[in-house]
Amino acid sequence: MSKTITIDGKAIPFTEGQTIMQAATAADVYIPHLCHHPEFTPHGSCKLCTVKVNGRNCSACTFPAAEGQEVLNNTQELNSDRKTITQMLFVEGNHFCPSCEKTGNCQLQAVAYHLNMLDDHFPLFYAHRAMDASHPEVLIDHNRCIFCTLCVRASREHDGKAVFAISGRGINKHLLVNSTSGQLKDSDLDSGDKAAHICPTGAILIKHTAYQVPIGQRVYDHHQINEVSLASEHPHGE
Amino acid sequence: MTAFLQELAKTYGYQANHLLAILRAVQARYHHIPEPAIEALAGLLQLPRSQIIGIVEFYSFLHLQPQGQYELLISDSITDQMLGKQDLISYLADRLQVSIGAVRADGLVSLANTSCTGLCDQGPAGLVNGLPLTQLTRAKLDVIVSLINARTPLPEWPSELFAVHDNIQKTDVLLSRTMTMGEALQATFDRGIAATLTEIDRAGLRGRGGAGFKTAMKWRFCSEESETTRYVVCNADEGEPGTFKDRVLLNSYADQVFEGMTVCAAIIGARQGFLYLRGEYLFLHEPLQAVLQQRRDAGLLGNNILGQGFDFDIAICLGAGAYICGEESALIESLEGKMGIPRNRPPYPVTQGYLGKPTVVNNVETFLAAAAVAVQGGDWFASIGTGPSKGTKILSICGDCACPGIYEYPFGTTIQAILDDCGAHDVLGVQVGGPSGTFISRQEFDRKLAFEDLATGGSFIIFNASRNILDIVNNFTHFFAHESCGFCTPCRVGTSLLKKQLDKIVDGHGSAGDVAALESLCQLVKNYSHCGLGQTAANPILTTLARYPELYQAKLKKISYEPGFDLDAALATARRMADRHDAAAHLAQVGEDYE
């Protein structure tokens, strides 16, 4: 007899050691997220995956599933607050979708669409952030970094390197490249590294590929992020 | 520099978990962390250089850019402000010919603000190269300026500049009895380890940091873990503005605190303990080391303590200016030489704490009380206080009162009784528990000091009727934005948005709807943040908004909408570029015409 939790009233089986996110994904239940990726150690920082577990807010990506938990996920209150958190990410950085080459393939943009975010709501921070175009094949646009640390984790856990780190405190957080000059060209990043391809936004981009797939034919131009996410992150899926 | 760094790394056994201590030493010597030091330490400690930079940029007392040979910091706590700090720092900047937040051109001196230094009962206060300066006046600043300009070494400065007083104003069972060294430990072994844990349980002792988790339960959980390497950590990262009781306890009752830690170690089976001392209390470091040495000499630390075959020792780790490290899992990260970012929980520290091993983290006062319980038993302690809140609480009282300082009260004491004792008159309200706690109004002074009513880690700030509540809230809200670690979105962005939104209202740019928007933002930050910092960062606004909504409403303009930006200020750059200073180059803010 397998153990179960309920998510929005539906029984979801889980195995010991699984997080709520893992159990949900395996059962084809989408929980919005940005810093979570099934291949890497959960981080729990973006807070988009916040769900109510027995009445208490928890990050689904880090919180262990336990027998009998009643989880609320797809509720109006949670989705409304997730939208607000997404708006926070938009105003903190400089995210101008129409001029961004990641548009249509961007998870931040896709989550915003999914949550029906129609404006920024908050005043923009207009943070001064730099570009690093030093590397011949990979570009960093710090304006679009949301500090999800996926590149940090991918470099460390998959590539066996430590190309990226997050530095600074509070609102002064920033992505750091591990090289003496601080520039990407002097790091040991290879364009084939997982870390170069994992960014959910347009902060880390592969050069010379920008518009090979035309706008209108991109991933989220035709599919909602919940479909794409479940299709790619389902443990038995492709 | 190479030789210095090599020696330093060697002293710390080339261990990356001592990185914070190593960087503190580099900062003290070079007044910043120079690039060659980063490169050398990356090699010596086998660390990515980005990890070292990450630490430097996280802690307020470490710098990538050179600071002055005299690093002057002035406490920006609300109590320092009430004592005239703003005037003093301007005077100091003027006399030193340096702007606030900058280094003087000759590199001799730098001046900046810093979060509460834990000297609120003897402010305005500051730090010079980490050492406390108290009861600052213009006259004292004149002396300091002369000493700096004459390049007088700190050891030759008049000692009265650095005088820190205990100001113990009222004692009760804990502070009135001085324990003899080893008394609690001897009592623990005489009674038996398990029986002593039972006494602590009977005492009903709860954590004194503010959250109030049952101490005996925490110790029992830790002792029952299958992993046998366990640690005891004393949280002396007393960063809540307005709190300074741990400073006094470590100055005058340190032996009893260490004894409490040792009793805990005996009960949970730990061989190593740590005192995590906030960087602002650097001046206590040497005296505390001396107390530890006395205890070693007396056979109360080290091997085979009291002939019981029990080995235990305590090391002191210094913080480097980060309020967040008072959160227990952030503190553990910091102990491991990392950025103080709170961990995901579960697992909790009692299961996986320092280096992933079971760890008990308790407040200074909790260990003090535990030692007393070990001597006098649980019933004695439980006879004091209220049903759910046993024993006494030590308060740091400051702000508008005749006698600021340390007061010990049985739980259940009313706020009015406390105000009467410390000579507070014409009181507007009291901030109980610091900025993360509750602001209570004069209608509530019959409320009680207790976990079930007004819980506090010790901060008790009094405001008289001359104070402006919105100034107070503004100070606290800026404090949280400055101290947010930045890990999670709701706190990182939310505390900055709270600051902007509150500034907008306080500066008179708010319009209808802005108070409601502020409140809903507060709720989001409170409900979605990762740790206690974010979950309480909106408390100053929420607790005052509930009590004084009219104060906020009165600040609003009588128009339906006011843009979040200042239109005229936004044109400043354009005016400068066009060299225009005439009236036509200025624009009135939208809506002014409608007032």
Short mmCIF file of N, CA, C and O in Angstrom, two decimals, chain A residues 34-35 43 45-47 85-86 88-90 92-93 95 125 129 145-149 166-174, chain B residues 480-500 525 528-530 533-534 537:
data_model
loop_
_atom_site.label_atom_id
_atom_site.label_comp_id
_atom_site.label_asym_id
_atom_site.label_seq_id
_atom_site.Cartn_x
_atom_site.Cartn_y
_atom_site.Cartn_z
N LEU A 34 10.51 28.28 -10.57
CA LEU A 34 11.58 28.81 -11.42
C LEU A 34 12.95 28.30 -10.99
O LEU A 34 13.77 27.93 -11.82
N CYS A 35 13.22 28.27 -9.68
CA CYS A 35 14.57 27.85 -9.25
C CYS A 35 14.68 26.34 -9.13
O CYS A 35 15.77 25.82 -8.94
N HIS A 43 16.62 24.20 -4.15
CA HIS A 43 17.17 25.41 -3.58
C HIS A 43 16.16 26.14 -2.70
O HIS A 43 16.49 26.67 -1.65
N SER A 45 14.41 29.00 -3.17
CA SER A 45 14.56 30.45 -2.99
C SER A 45 13.54 31.30 -3.74
O SER A 45 13.22 32.40 -3.29
N CYS A 46 13.03 30.83 -4.89
CA CYS A 46 12.16 31.74 -5.66
C CYS A 46 10.79 31.87 -5.00
O CYS A 46 10.14 32.89 -5.14
N LYS A 47 10.39 30.84 -4.27
CA LYS A 47 9.12 30.82 -3.52
C LYS A 47 7.87 30.77 -4.39
O LYS A 47 6.76 30.89 -3.87
N ILE A 85 4.79 37.60 -6.58
CA ILE A 85 6.22 37.25 -6.46
C ILE A 85 6.90 37.34 -7.83
O ILE A 85 8.03 37.81 -7.95
N THR A 86 6.19 36.92 -8.87
CA THR A 86 6.74 37.04 -10.23
C THR A 86 6.93 38.51 -10.61
O THR A 86 7.94 38.88 -11.21
N MET A 88 7.59 40.82 -8.58
CA MET A 88 8.79 41.26 -7.84
C MET A 88 10.06 40.95 -8.64
O MET A 88 10.97 41.76 -8.71
N LEU A 89 10.09 39.75 -9.22
CA LEU A 89 11.27 39.38 -10.01
C LEU A 89 11.40 40.29 -11.24
O LEU A 89 12.51 40.66 -11.63
N PHE A 90 10.27 40.63 -11.83
CA PHE A 90 10.32 41.51 -13.01
C PHE A 90 10.85 42.90 -12.67
O PHE A 90 11.67 43.45 -13.39
N GLU A 92 12.63 43.84 -10.09
CA GLU A 92 13.97 43.85 -9.49
C GLU A 92 15.06 43.96 -10.56
O GLU A 92 16.02 44.71 -10.43
N GLY A 93 14.90 43.19 -11.62
CA GLY A 93 15.87 43.23 -12.71
C GLY A 93 15.37 44.14 -13.83
O GLY A 93 14.49 44.97 -13.61
N HIS A 95 13.75 43.46 -17.16
CA HIS A 95 13.20 42.44 -18.04
C HIS A 95 12.29 43.08 -19.07
O HIS A 95 11.16 43.46 -18.76
N PHE A 125 12.92 48.90 -10.40
CA PHE A 125 14.13 49.28 -9.66
C PHE A 125 15.17 49.92 -10.59
O PHE A 125 16.04 50.62 -10.15
N ARG A 129 22.95 47.12 -14.13
CA ARG A 129 23.57 45.80 -14.24
C ARG A 129 24.34 45.72 -15.56
O ARG A 129 23.92 46.27 -16.56
N CYS A 145 19.11 38.32 -14.63
CA CYS A 145 19.37 37.26 -13.65
C CYS A 145 18.36 37.36 -12.51
O CYS A 145 18.09 38.43 -11.98
N ILE A 146 17.79 36.21 -12.13
CA ILE A 146 16.81 36.18 -11.02
C ILE A 146 17.36 35.39 -9.82
O ILE A 146 16.62 35.04 -8.92
N PHE A 147 18.67 35.10 -9.82
CA PHE A 147 19.34 34.46 -8.68
C PHE A 147 18.75 33.10 -8.31
O PHE A 147 18.69 32.73 -7.14
N CYS A 148 18.34 32.36 -9.32
CA CYS A 148 17.78 31.03 -9.08
C CYS A 148 18.87 30.03 -8.74
O CYS A 148 18.58 28.94 -8.25
N THR A 149 20.11 30.37 -9.06
CA THR A 149 21.30 29.55 -8.86
C THR A 149 21.34 28.26 -9.69
O THR A 149 22.14 27.38 -9.40
N ILE A 166 26.75 33.05 -6.49
CA ILE A 166 25.94 34.23 -6.17
C ILE A 166 26.62 34.93 -5.02
O ILE A 166 26.99 34.30 -4.03
N SER A 167 26.80 36.23 -5.17
CA SER A 167 27.49 37.00 -4.15
C SER A 167 26.63 38.18 -3.72
O SER A 167 25.60 38.47 -4.33
N GLY A 168 27.05 38.85 -2.67
CA GLY A 168 26.33 40.05 -2.21
C GLY A 168 25.21 39.70 -1.25
O GLY A 168 24.88 38.53 -1.06
N ARG A 169 24.64 40.74 -0.66
CA ARG A 169 23.58 40.52 0.32
C ARG A 169 22.35 41.32 -0.07
O ARG A 169 22.46 42.39 -0.64
N GLY A 170 21.20 40.77 0.28
CA GLY A 170 19.94 41.48 0.07
C GLY A 170 19.74 41.85 -1.38
O GLY A 170 20.01 41.07 -2.29
N ILE A 171 19.27 43.06 -1.58
CA ILE A 171 18.93 43.52 -2.92
C ILE A 171 20.19 43.71 -3.79
O ILE A 171 20.10 43.86 -5.00
N ASN A 172 21.36 43.66 -3.16
CA ASN A 172 22.62 43.79 -3.92
C ASN A 172 23.17 42.46 -4.41
O ASN A 172 24.33 42.39 -4.83
N LYS A 173 22.37 41.44 -4.36
CA LYS A 173 22.83 40.13 -4.83
C LYS A 173 23.21 40.20 -6.30
O LYS A 173 22.60 40.93 -7.07
N HIS A 174 24.22 39.45 -6.68
CA HIS A 174 24.58 39.42 -8.09
C HIS A 174 25.31 38.13 -8.43
O HIS A 174 25.86 37.46 -7.55
N PHE B 480 15.51 46.32 8.06
CA PHE B 480 15.26 44.98 7.50
C PHE B 480 15.71 44.89 6.04
O PHE B 480 16.24 43.86 5.62
N ALA B 481 15.48 45.93 5.28
CA ALA B 481 15.91 45.90 3.87
C ALA B 481 17.43 45.77 3.81
O ALA B 481 17.98 45.06 2.96
N HIS B 482 18.11 46.44 4.73
CA HIS B 482 19.57 46.38 4.76
C HIS B 482 20.07 45.01 5.20
O HIS B 482 21.12 44.53 4.74
N GLU B 483 19.34 44.36 6.09
CA GLU B 483 19.81 43.11 6.66
C GLU B 483 19.27 41.85 5.96
O GLU B 483 19.71 40.75 6.28
N SER B 484 18.33 42.00 5.05
CA SER B 484 17.83 40.83 4.32
C SER B 484 19.00 40.12 3.65
O SER B 484 19.85 40.77 3.02
N CYS B 485 19.06 38.82 3.78
CA CYS B 485 20.20 38.10 3.18
C CYS B 485 20.04 38.02 1.67
O CYS B 485 21.01 37.83 0.95
N GLY B 486 18.80 38.16 1.18
CA GLY B 486 18.59 38.17 -0.26
C GLY B 486 18.34 36.80 -0.87
O GLY B 486 18.23 36.66 -2.08
N PHE B 487 18.25 35.78 -0.02
CA PHE B 487 18.07 34.43 -0.56
C PHE B 487 16.73 34.28 -1.28
O PHE B 487 16.66 33.83 -2.41
N CYS B 488 15.64 34.64 -0.63
CA CYS B 488 14.33 34.39 -1.24
C CYS B 488 13.71 35.67 -1.81
O CYS B 488 13.95 36.77 -1.31
N THR B 489 12.92 35.50 -2.85
CA THR B 489 12.33 36.64 -3.54
C THR B 489 11.46 37.53 -2.64
O THR B 489 11.63 38.76 -2.66
N PRO B 490 10.54 36.96 -1.86
CA PRO B 490 9.63 37.84 -1.10
C PRO B 490 10.37 38.77 -0.15
O PRO B 490 9.96 39.90 0.05
N CYS B 491 11.45 38.30 0.45
CA CYS B 491 12.18 39.13 1.40
C CYS B 491 13.18 40.02 0.68
O CYS B 491 13.26 41.22 0.97
N ARG B 492 13.92 39.45 -0.28
CA ARG B 492 14.93 40.25 -0.98
C ARG B 492 14.30 41.45 -1.67
O ARG B 492 14.72 42.59 -1.46
N VAL B 493 13.29 41.19 -2.49
CA VAL B 493 12.65 42.28 -3.22
C VAL B 493 11.61 42.96 -2.33
O VAL B 493 11.48 44.19 -2.33
N GLY B 494 10.89 42.15 -1.55
CA GLY B 494 9.79 42.68 -0.75
C GLY B 494 10.22 43.70 0.29
O GLY B 494 9.56 44.73 0.46
N THR B 495 11.36 43.45 0.98
CA THR B 495 11.77 44.42 2.00
C THR B 495 12.19 45.74 1.35
O THR B 495 11.97 46.81 1.91
N SER B 496 12.77 45.67 0.14
CA SER B 496 13.12 46.91 -0.57
C SER B 496 11.86 47.63 -1.05
O SER B 496 11.80 48.86 -1.02
N LEU B 497 10.87 46.85 -1.49
CA LEU B 497 9.61 47.47 -1.92
C LEU B 497 8.88 48.10 -0.74
O LEU B 497 8.28 49.17 -0.87
N LEU B 498 8.94 47.44 0.42
CA LEU B 498 8.31 48.01 1.62
C LEU B 498 8.95 49.36 1.95
O LEU B 498 8.27 50.33 2.28
N LYS B 499 10.27 49.40 1.83
CA LYS B 499 11.01 50.63 2.09
C LYS B 499 10.55 51.73 1.13
O LYS B 499 10.25 52.84 1.56
N LYS B 500 10.47 51.39 -0.15
CA LYS B 500 10.05 52.38 -1.17
C LYS B 500 8.63 52.86 -0.91
O LYS B 500 8.34 54.06 -0.99
N VAL B 525 5.05 39.59 2.17
CA VAL B 525 6.40 39.40 2.70
C VAL B 525 6.34 38.51 3.95
O VAL B 525 7.16 37.61 4.13
N TYR B 528 5.23 34.66 2.87
CA TYR B 528 5.97 33.86 1.89
C TYR B 528 7.48 33.83 2.09
O TYR B 528 8.18 33.12 1.39
N SER B 529 7.98 34.61 3.06
CA SER B 529 9.44 34.65 3.23
C SER B 529 9.96 33.35 3.82
O SER B 529 9.26 32.63 4.53
N HIS B 530 11.23 33.11 3.54
CA HIS B 530 11.90 31.86 3.87
C HIS B 530 12.15 31.69 5.37
O HIS B 530 12.11 30.59 5.89
N LEU B 533 13.38 36.46 9.50
CA LEU B 533 13.66 37.86 9.16
C LEU B 533 12.55 38.42 8.27
O LEU B 533 11.92 39.41 8.59
N GLY B 534 12.31 37.74 7.16
CA GLY B 534 11.28 38.21 6.25
C GLY B 534 9.89 38.11 6.86
O GLY B 534 9.03 38.97 6.65
N ALA B 537 9.64 41.13 9.07
CA ALA B 537 10.12 42.43 8.58
C ALA B 537 9.00 43.45 8.42
O ALA B 537 9.24 44.65 8.48
#
